[in-house]
Amino acid sequence: LHHYHEQLRQLPPDQPDPSQQHAALLQNLSSQKFEQELQRGAGALGYYVRWQQTMPGYLEWAEQQAASYSYLAGEQARERLLQWPGGQIVLHGRLDRIDQDQAGQQIIIDYKTGAASSLQAKIEGEDQQLAFYGLLDRQASQAVFLSLDKKKITLVSADDFANRTKKLEQHIVHSMQALQAGAALPANGNASACQYCEMAGLCRKGGWA
């Protein structure tokens, strides 16, 4: 999608049938990418089939999004220095996409393949990914997940984004200060994530949980 939107900028604005041109461009780039992945292994075939089913919905969503926002940049590396008396930490991350409206307000979009309902549940739980993006890019007024579901393309956002970002910053600083003071790092394992962890044999959470 990053290559698609970057190349979209190079197309002439007076195309006779822009929707058809956009679809052809995305299809061509997708075919090239998945051809490379399929040479590494047949496991990518299922993802390719799913993406083929998702592309029409994405193109429709992108056209609607363009009525309010313009694509600004993609795959942007960001870092942020947090300081406190006696210490500091540098946060690093990469933003999938940044869009901007006519008033100059910026929104960070993070592509996800999960369903909108599961993404909303993550936001309402303890997931801090969107707030972390707010720390990395203070120009953004909002950060959202974009659910690339083959049935429906949906934006999933967090309420009170600015306050969530501020609270996360305070939490990081407080936690780092506590570690500097000698506090033990608590074991924090989510069972739904632990099942995919490659360090399970070292952590042995099943023995102490």
PDB file of C-alpha atoms in Angstrom:
ATOM      1  CA  LEU A   1       0.000   0.000   0.000  1.00  0.00           C
ATOM      2  CA  HIS A   2       2.910   2.331   0.649  1.00  0.00           C
ATOM      3  CA  HIS A   3       4.244   1.824  -2.892  1.00  0.00           C
ATOM      4  CA  TYR A   4       0.725   2.178  -4.273  1.00  0.00           C
ATOM      5  CA  HIS A   5       0.067   5.570  -2.708  1.00  0.00           C
ATOM      6  CA  GLU A   6       3.527   6.853  -3.549  1.00  0.00           C
ATOM      7  CA  GLN A   7       3.092   5.885  -7.213  1.00  0.00           C
ATOM      8  CA  LEU A   8      -0.446   7.244  -7.242  1.00  0.00           C
ATOM      9  CA  ARG A   9       1.048  10.706  -6.834  1.00  0.00           C
ATOM     10  CA  GLN A  10       2.865  10.305 -10.145  1.00  0.00           C
ATOM     11  CA  LEU A  11      -0.263   9.620 -12.181  1.00  0.00           C
ATOM     12  CA  PRO A  12      -1.587  12.603 -14.199  1.00  0.00           C
ATOM     13  CA  PRO A  13      -4.530  14.349 -12.486  1.00  0.00           C
ATOM     14  CA  ASP A  14      -6.643  14.381 -15.663  1.00  0.00           C
ATOM     15  CA  GLN A  15      -6.950  10.619 -16.143  1.00  0.00           C
ATOM     16  CA  PRO A  16      -9.945   9.570 -18.259  1.00  0.00           C
ATOM     17  CA  ASP A  17     -10.960   6.814 -15.834  1.00  0.00           C
ATOM     18  CA  PRO A  18      -9.057   7.272 -12.539  1.00  0.00           C
ATOM     19  CA  SER A  19     -10.830   4.439 -10.710  1.00  0.00           C
ATOM     20  CA  GLN A  20      -9.801   1.940 -13.376  1.00  0.00           C
ATOM     21  CA  GLN A  21      -6.241   3.272 -13.409  1.00  0.00           C
ATOM     22  CA  HIS A  22      -5.997   3.034  -9.617  1.00  0.00           C
ATOM     23  CA  ALA A  23      -7.316  -0.523  -9.590  1.00  0.00           C
ATOM     24  CA  ALA A  24      -4.863  -1.567 -12.305  1.00  0.00           C
ATOM     25  CA  LEU A  25      -1.944  -0.008 -10.432  1.00  0.00           C
ATOM     26  CA  LEU A  26      -2.819  -1.707  -7.152  1.00  0.00           C
ATOM     27  CA  GLN A  27      -3.341  -5.043  -8.890  1.00  0.00           C
ATOM     28  CA  ASN A  28       0.005  -4.790 -10.674  1.00  0.00           C
ATOM     29  CA  LEU A  29       1.924  -3.907  -7.502  1.00  0.00           C
ATOM     30  CA  SER A  30       0.155  -6.631  -5.547  1.00  0.00           C
ATOM     31  CA  SER A  31       0.954  -9.242  -8.195  1.00  0.00           C
ATOM     32  CA  GLN A  32       4.621  -8.259  -8.158  1.00  0.00           C
ATOM     33  CA  LYS A  33       4.858  -8.406  -4.371  1.00  0.00           C
ATOM     34  CA  PHE A  34       3.072 -11.715  -3.942  1.00  0.00           C
ATOM     35  CA  GLU A  35       5.057 -13.270  -6.780  1.00  0.00           C
ATOM     36  CA  GLN A  36       8.162 -12.578  -4.710  1.00  0.00           C
ATOM     37  CA  GLU A  37       6.558 -13.961  -1.556  1.00  0.00           C
ATOM     38  CA  LEU A  38       5.307 -17.108  -3.290  1.00  0.00           C
ATOM     39  CA  GLN A  39       8.826 -17.864  -4.474  1.00  0.00           C
ATOM     40  CA  ARG A  40       9.808 -18.035  -0.798  1.00  0.00           C
ATOM     41  CA  GLY A  41       6.947 -20.358   0.106  1.00  0.00           C
ATOM     42  CA  ALA A  42       3.423 -21.384  -0.805  1.00  0.00           C
ATOM     43  CA  GLY A  43       2.135 -20.148   2.551  1.00  0.00           C
ATOM     44  CA  ALA A  44       1.573 -16.699   1.040  1.00  0.00           C
ATOM     45  CA  LEU A  45      -1.070 -18.025  -1.356  1.00  0.00           C
ATOM     46  CA  GLY A  46      -3.864 -17.809   1.198  1.00  0.00           C
ATOM     47  CA  TYR A  47      -2.968 -14.199   1.985  1.00  0.00           C
ATOM     48  CA  TYR A  48      -2.906 -13.387  -1.724  1.00  0.00           C
ATOM     49  CA  VAL A  49      -6.410 -14.782  -2.205  1.00  0.00           C
ATOM     50  CA  ARG A  50      -7.654 -12.810   0.773  1.00  0.00           C
ATOM     51  CA  TRP A  51      -6.016  -9.613  -0.483  1.00  0.00           C
ATOM     52  CA  GLN A  52      -7.621 -10.063  -3.895  1.00  0.00           C
ATOM     53  CA  GLN A  53     -10.982 -10.116  -2.107  1.00  0.00           C
ATOM     54  CA  THR A  54     -10.053  -7.079  -0.022  1.00  0.00           C
ATOM     55  CA  MET A  55      -8.721  -4.780  -2.772  1.00  0.00           C
ATOM     56  CA  PRO A  56     -12.090  -3.606  -4.187  1.00  0.00           C
ATOM     57  CA  GLY A  57     -13.250  -2.537  -0.743  1.00  0.00           C
ATOM     58  CA  TYR A  58      -9.962  -0.783  -0.045  1.00  0.00           C
ATOM     59  CA  LEU A  59     -10.091   1.159  -3.314  1.00  0.00           C
ATOM     60  CA  GLU A  60     -13.633   2.261  -2.525  1.00  0.00           C
ATOM     61  CA  TRP A  61     -12.624   3.322   0.987  1.00  0.00           C
ATOM     62  CA  ALA A  62      -9.559   5.201  -0.320  1.00  0.00           C
ATOM     63  CA  GLU A  63     -11.730   7.153  -2.746  1.00  0.00           C
ATOM     64  CA  GLN A  64     -14.054   8.151   0.078  1.00  0.00           C
ATOM     65  CA  GLN A  65     -11.111   9.049   2.324  1.00  0.00           C
ATOM     66  CA  ALA A  66      -9.676  11.300  -0.405  1.00  0.00           C
ATOM     67  CA  ALA A  67     -12.764  13.519  -0.151  1.00  0.00           C
ATOM     68  CA  SER A  68     -11.653  14.643   3.328  1.00  0.00           C
ATOM     69  CA  TYR A  69      -7.994  13.693   3.648  1.00  0.00           C
ATOM     70  CA  SER A  70      -5.004  13.550   1.348  1.00  0.00           C
ATOM     71  CA  TYR A  71      -2.208  11.003   1.632  1.00  0.00           C
ATOM     72  CA  LEU A  72       0.814  12.754   3.150  1.00  0.00           C
ATOM     73  CA  ALA A  73       3.446  10.078   3.763  1.00  0.00           C
ATOM     74  CA  GLY A  74       3.978   6.397   4.510  1.00  0.00           C
ATOM     75  CA  GLU A  75       6.503   4.162   6.284  1.00  0.00           C
ATOM     76  CA  GLN A  76       7.762   7.030   8.399  1.00  0.00           C
ATOM     77  CA  ALA A  77      10.362   6.314  11.082  1.00  0.00           C
ATOM     78  CA  ARG A  78       9.860   8.408  14.201  1.00  0.00           C
ATOM     79  CA  GLU A  79      11.551   8.762  17.566  1.00  0.00           C
ATOM     80  CA  ARG A  80      10.802  10.723  20.704  1.00  0.00           C
ATOM     81  CA  LEU A  81      13.031  11.591  23.659  1.00  0.00           C
ATOM     82  CA  LEU A  82      11.388  11.463  27.085  1.00  0.00           C
ATOM     83  CA  GLN A  83      13.363  13.026  29.935  1.00  0.00           C
ATOM     84  CA  TRP A  84      12.981  13.273  33.681  1.00  0.00           C
ATOM     85  CA  PRO A  85      15.344  14.324  36.479  1.00  0.00           C
ATOM     86  CA  GLY A  86      18.166  11.822  36.389  1.00  0.00           C
ATOM     87  CA  GLY A  87      17.225   9.898  33.292  1.00  0.00           C
ATOM     88  CA  GLN A  88      15.857   9.687  29.773  1.00  0.00           C
ATOM     89  CA  ILE A  89      14.606   7.181  27.194  1.00  0.00           C
ATOM     90  CA  VAL A  90      14.254   7.291  23.405  1.00  0.00           C
ATOM     91  CA  LEU A  91      11.087   5.811  21.917  1.00  0.00           C
ATOM     92  CA  HIS A  92      11.303   4.397  18.379  1.00  0.00           C
ATOM     93  CA  GLY A  93       8.595   3.385  15.932  1.00  0.00           C
ATOM     94  CA  ARG A  94       7.414   3.382  12.344  1.00  0.00           C
ATOM     95  CA  LEU A  95       4.129   4.830  11.112  1.00  0.00           C
ATOM     96  CA  ASP A  96       2.307   2.999   8.318  1.00  0.00           C
ATOM     97  CA  ARG A  97       0.648   6.098   6.954  1.00  0.00           C
ATOM     98  CA  ILE A  98      -0.089   9.772   7.642  1.00  0.00           C
ATOM     99  CA  ASP A  99      -3.021  11.625   6.080  1.00  0.00           C
ATOM    100  CA  GLN A 100      -3.839  15.335   6.289  1.00  0.00           C
ATOM    101  CA  ASP A 101      -7.096  17.241   5.940  1.00  0.00           C
ATOM    102  CA  GLN A 102      -7.563  20.647   4.316  1.00  0.00           C
ATOM    103  CA  ALA A 103      -7.092  22.405   7.666  1.00  0.00           C
ATOM    104  CA  GLY A 104      -3.695  20.781   8.144  1.00  0.00           C
ATOM    105  CA  GLN A 105      -4.837  18.290  10.793  1.00  0.00           C
ATOM    106  CA  GLN A 106      -2.898  15.040  10.549  1.00  0.00           C
ATOM    107  CA  ILE A 107      -4.107  11.512  11.259  1.00  0.00           C
ATOM    108  CA  ILE A 108      -1.937   8.412  11.660  1.00  0.00           C
ATOM    109  CA  ILE A 109      -3.355   5.269  10.033  1.00  0.00           C
ATOM    110  CA  ASP A 110      -2.108   1.828  11.037  1.00  0.00           C
ATOM    111  CA  TYR A 111      -3.047  -1.013   8.689  1.00  0.00           C
ATOM    112  CA  LYS A 112      -4.474  -4.127  10.365  1.00  0.00           C
ATOM    113  CA  THR A 113      -5.772  -7.389   8.951  1.00  0.00           C
ATOM    114  CA  GLY A 114      -7.936  -8.139  11.993  1.00  0.00           C
ATOM    115  CA  ALA A 115     -11.668  -7.541  12.235  1.00  0.00           C
ATOM    116  CA  ALA A 116     -12.866  -4.151  13.440  1.00  0.00           C
ATOM    117  CA  SER A 117     -14.580  -5.692  16.475  1.00  0.00           C
ATOM    118  CA  SER A 118     -11.344  -7.287  17.737  1.00  0.00           C
ATOM    119  CA  LEU A 119      -9.425  -4.053  17.165  1.00  0.00           C
ATOM    120  CA  GLN A 120     -12.037  -2.088  19.105  1.00  0.00           C
ATOM    121  CA  ALA A 121     -11.751  -4.575  21.947  1.00  0.00           C
ATOM    122  CA  LYS A 122      -7.973  -4.051  21.988  1.00  0.00           C
ATOM    123  CA  ILE A 123      -8.412  -0.290  22.282  1.00  0.00           C
ATOM    124  CA  GLU A 124     -10.931  -0.644  25.092  1.00  0.00           C
ATOM    125  CA  GLY A 125      -8.523  -3.010  26.848  1.00  0.00           C
ATOM    126  CA  GLU A 126      -4.877  -2.324  27.631  1.00  0.00           C
ATOM    127  CA  ASP A 127      -3.498  -1.914  24.107  1.00  0.00           C
ATOM    128  CA  GLN A 128      -1.430   1.277  23.868  1.00  0.00           C
ATOM    129  CA  GLN A 129      -0.307   1.177  20.238  1.00  0.00           C
ATOM    130  CA  LEU A 130      -2.328   4.177  19.045  1.00  0.00           C
ATOM    131  CA  ALA A 131      -1.354   6.268  22.059  1.00  0.00           C
ATOM    132  CA  PHE A 132       2.289   5.327  21.444  1.00  0.00           C
ATOM    133  CA  TYR A 133       2.002   6.673  17.904  1.00  0.00           C
ATOM    134  CA  GLY A 134       0.719   9.901  19.446  1.00  0.00           C
ATOM    135  CA  LEU A 135       3.927  10.124  21.454  1.00  0.00           C
ATOM    136  CA  LEU A 136       6.059   9.556  18.375  1.00  0.00           C
ATOM    137  CA  ASP A 137       4.305  12.209  16.272  1.00  0.00           C
ATOM    138  CA  ARG A 138       2.937  15.138  18.264  1.00  0.00           C
ATOM    139  CA  GLN A 139       1.578  16.795  15.102  1.00  0.00           C
ATOM    140  CA  ALA A 140      -1.086  14.110  14.753  1.00  0.00           C
ATOM    141  CA  SER A 141      -4.513  14.936  16.143  1.00  0.00           C
ATOM    142  CA  GLN A 142      -5.596  11.279  15.991  1.00  0.00           C
ATOM    143  CA  ALA A 143      -4.274   7.775  15.365  1.00  0.00           C
ATOM    144  CA  VAL A 144      -6.520   4.990  14.094  1.00  0.00           C
ATOM    145  CA  PHE A 145      -6.461   1.362  13.025  1.00  0.00           C
ATOM    146  CA  LEU A 146      -7.677   0.579   9.518  1.00  0.00           C
ATOM    147  CA  SER A 147      -9.251  -2.869   9.455  1.00  0.00           C
ATOM    148  CA  LEU A 148      -8.488  -4.447   6.074  1.00  0.00           C
ATOM    149  CA  ASP A 149     -11.264  -6.991   6.353  1.00  0.00           C
ATOM    150  CA  LYS A 150     -12.405  -8.520   3.070  1.00  0.00           C
ATOM    151  CA  LYS A 151     -16.033  -7.893   4.087  1.00  0.00           C
ATOM    152  CA  LYS A 152     -15.634  -4.233   5.085  1.00  0.00           C
ATOM    153  CA  ILE A 153     -12.864  -1.650   5.401  1.00  0.00           C
ATOM    154  CA  THR A 154     -13.324   0.145   8.711  1.00  0.00           C
ATOM    155  CA  LEU A 155     -11.530   2.861  10.656  1.00  0.00           C
ATOM    156  CA  VAL A 156     -11.280   2.084  14.371  1.00  0.00           C
ATOM    157  CA  SER A 157     -10.370   4.984  16.641  1.00  0.00           C
ATOM    158  CA  ALA A 158      -9.844   5.655  20.343  1.00  0.00           C
ATOM    159  CA  ASP A 159     -11.846   8.210  22.295  1.00  0.00           C
ATOM    160  CA  ASP A 160      -9.956  11.063  23.996  1.00  0.00           C
ATOM    161  CA  PHE A 161      -6.790  10.427  21.998  1.00  0.00           C
ATOM    162  CA  ALA A 162      -4.838  13.376  23.442  1.00  0.00           C
ATOM    163  CA  ASN A 163      -5.542  12.302  27.025  1.00  0.00           C
ATOM    164  CA  ARG A 164      -4.598   8.687  26.285  1.00  0.00           C
ATOM    165  CA  THR A 165      -1.302   9.858  24.833  1.00  0.00           C
ATOM    166  CA  LYS A 166      -0.575  12.056  27.840  1.00  0.00           C
ATOM    167  CA  LYS A 167      -1.366   9.253  30.298  1.00  0.00           C
ATOM    168  CA  LEU A 168       0.909   6.839  28.422  1.00  0.00           C
ATOM    169  CA  GLU A 169       3.784   9.305  28.587  1.00  0.00           C
ATOM    170  CA  GLN A 170       3.261   9.719  32.329  1.00  0.00           C
ATOM    171  CA  HIS A 171       3.105   5.955  32.786  1.00  0.00           C
ATOM    172  CA  ILE A 172       6.351   5.351  30.884  1.00  0.00           C
ATOM    173  CA  VAL A 173       8.198   8.019  32.837  1.00  0.00           C
ATOM    174  CA  HIS A 174       6.820   6.759  36.164  1.00  0.00           C
ATOM    175  CA  SER A 175       7.765   3.155  35.338  1.00  0.00           C
ATOM    176  CA  MET A 176      11.298   4.080  34.264  1.00  0.00           C
ATOM    177  CA  GLN A 177      11.825   6.154  37.400  1.00  0.00           C
ATOM    178  CA  ALA A 178      10.659   3.221  39.519  1.00  0.00           C
ATOM    179  CA  LEU A 179      13.086   0.865  37.734  1.00  0.00           C
ATOM    180  CA  GLN A 180      15.916   3.327  38.335  1.00  0.00           C
ATOM    181  CA  ALA A 181      15.002   3.315  42.021  1.00  0.00           C
ATOM    182  CA  GLY A 182      15.348  -0.472  42.135  1.00  0.00           C
ATOM    183  CA  ALA A 183      11.781  -1.624  41.620  1.00  0.00           C
ATOM    184  CA  ALA A 184      11.452  -5.134  40.222  1.00  0.00           C
ATOM    185  CA  LEU A 185      10.006  -5.475  36.740  1.00  0.00           C
ATOM    186  CA  PRO A 186       6.713  -7.350  37.204  1.00  0.00           C
ATOM    187  CA  ALA A 187       5.970 -10.420  35.124  1.00  0.00           C
ATOM    188  CA  ASN A 188       3.356  -9.307  32.621  1.00  0.00           C
ATOM    189  CA  GLY A 189       2.122 -12.054  30.331  1.00  0.00           C
ATOM    190  CA  ASN A 190      -1.100 -12.074  28.364  1.00  0.00           C
ATOM    191  CA  ALA A 191      -2.157 -15.641  27.638  1.00  0.00           C
ATOM    192  CA  SER A 192      -3.467 -14.768  24.173  1.00  0.00           C
ATOM    193  CA  ALA A 193      -0.049 -13.368  23.263  1.00  0.00           C
ATOM    194  CA  CYS A 194       2.023 -15.914  25.188  1.00  0.00           C
ATOM    195  CA  GLN A 195       0.879 -18.738  22.959  1.00  0.00           C
ATOM    196  CA  TYR A 196       2.861 -17.192  20.084  1.00  0.00           C
ATOM    197  CA  CYS A 197       5.949 -16.268  22.109  1.00  0.00           C
ATOM    198  CA  GLU A 198       9.259 -17.887  21.127  1.00  0.00           C
ATOM    199  CA  MET A 199      10.652 -17.372  24.647  1.00  0.00           C
ATOM    200  CA  ALA A 200       8.108 -19.598  26.405  1.00  0.00           C
ATOM    201  CA  GLY A 201      10.784 -22.131  27.283  1.00  0.00           C
ATOM    202  CA  LEU A 202      12.793 -19.482  29.151  1.00  0.00           C
ATOM    203  CA  CYS A 203       9.900 -17.650  30.779  1.00  0.00           C
ATOM    204  CA  ARG A 204       8.048 -20.830  31.842  1.00  0.00           C
ATOM    205  CA  LYS A 205       4.948 -18.810  32.668  1.00  0.00           C
ATOM    206  CA  GLY A 206       2.920 -21.993  32.921  1.00  0.00           C
ATOM    207  CA  GLY A 207       4.957 -22.872  36.004  1.00  0.00           C
ATOM    208  CA  TRP A 208       4.381 -19.669  37.924  1.00  0.00           C
ATOM    209  CA  ALA A 209       1.068 -18.329  36.613  1.00  0.00           C
TER     210      ALA A 209
END
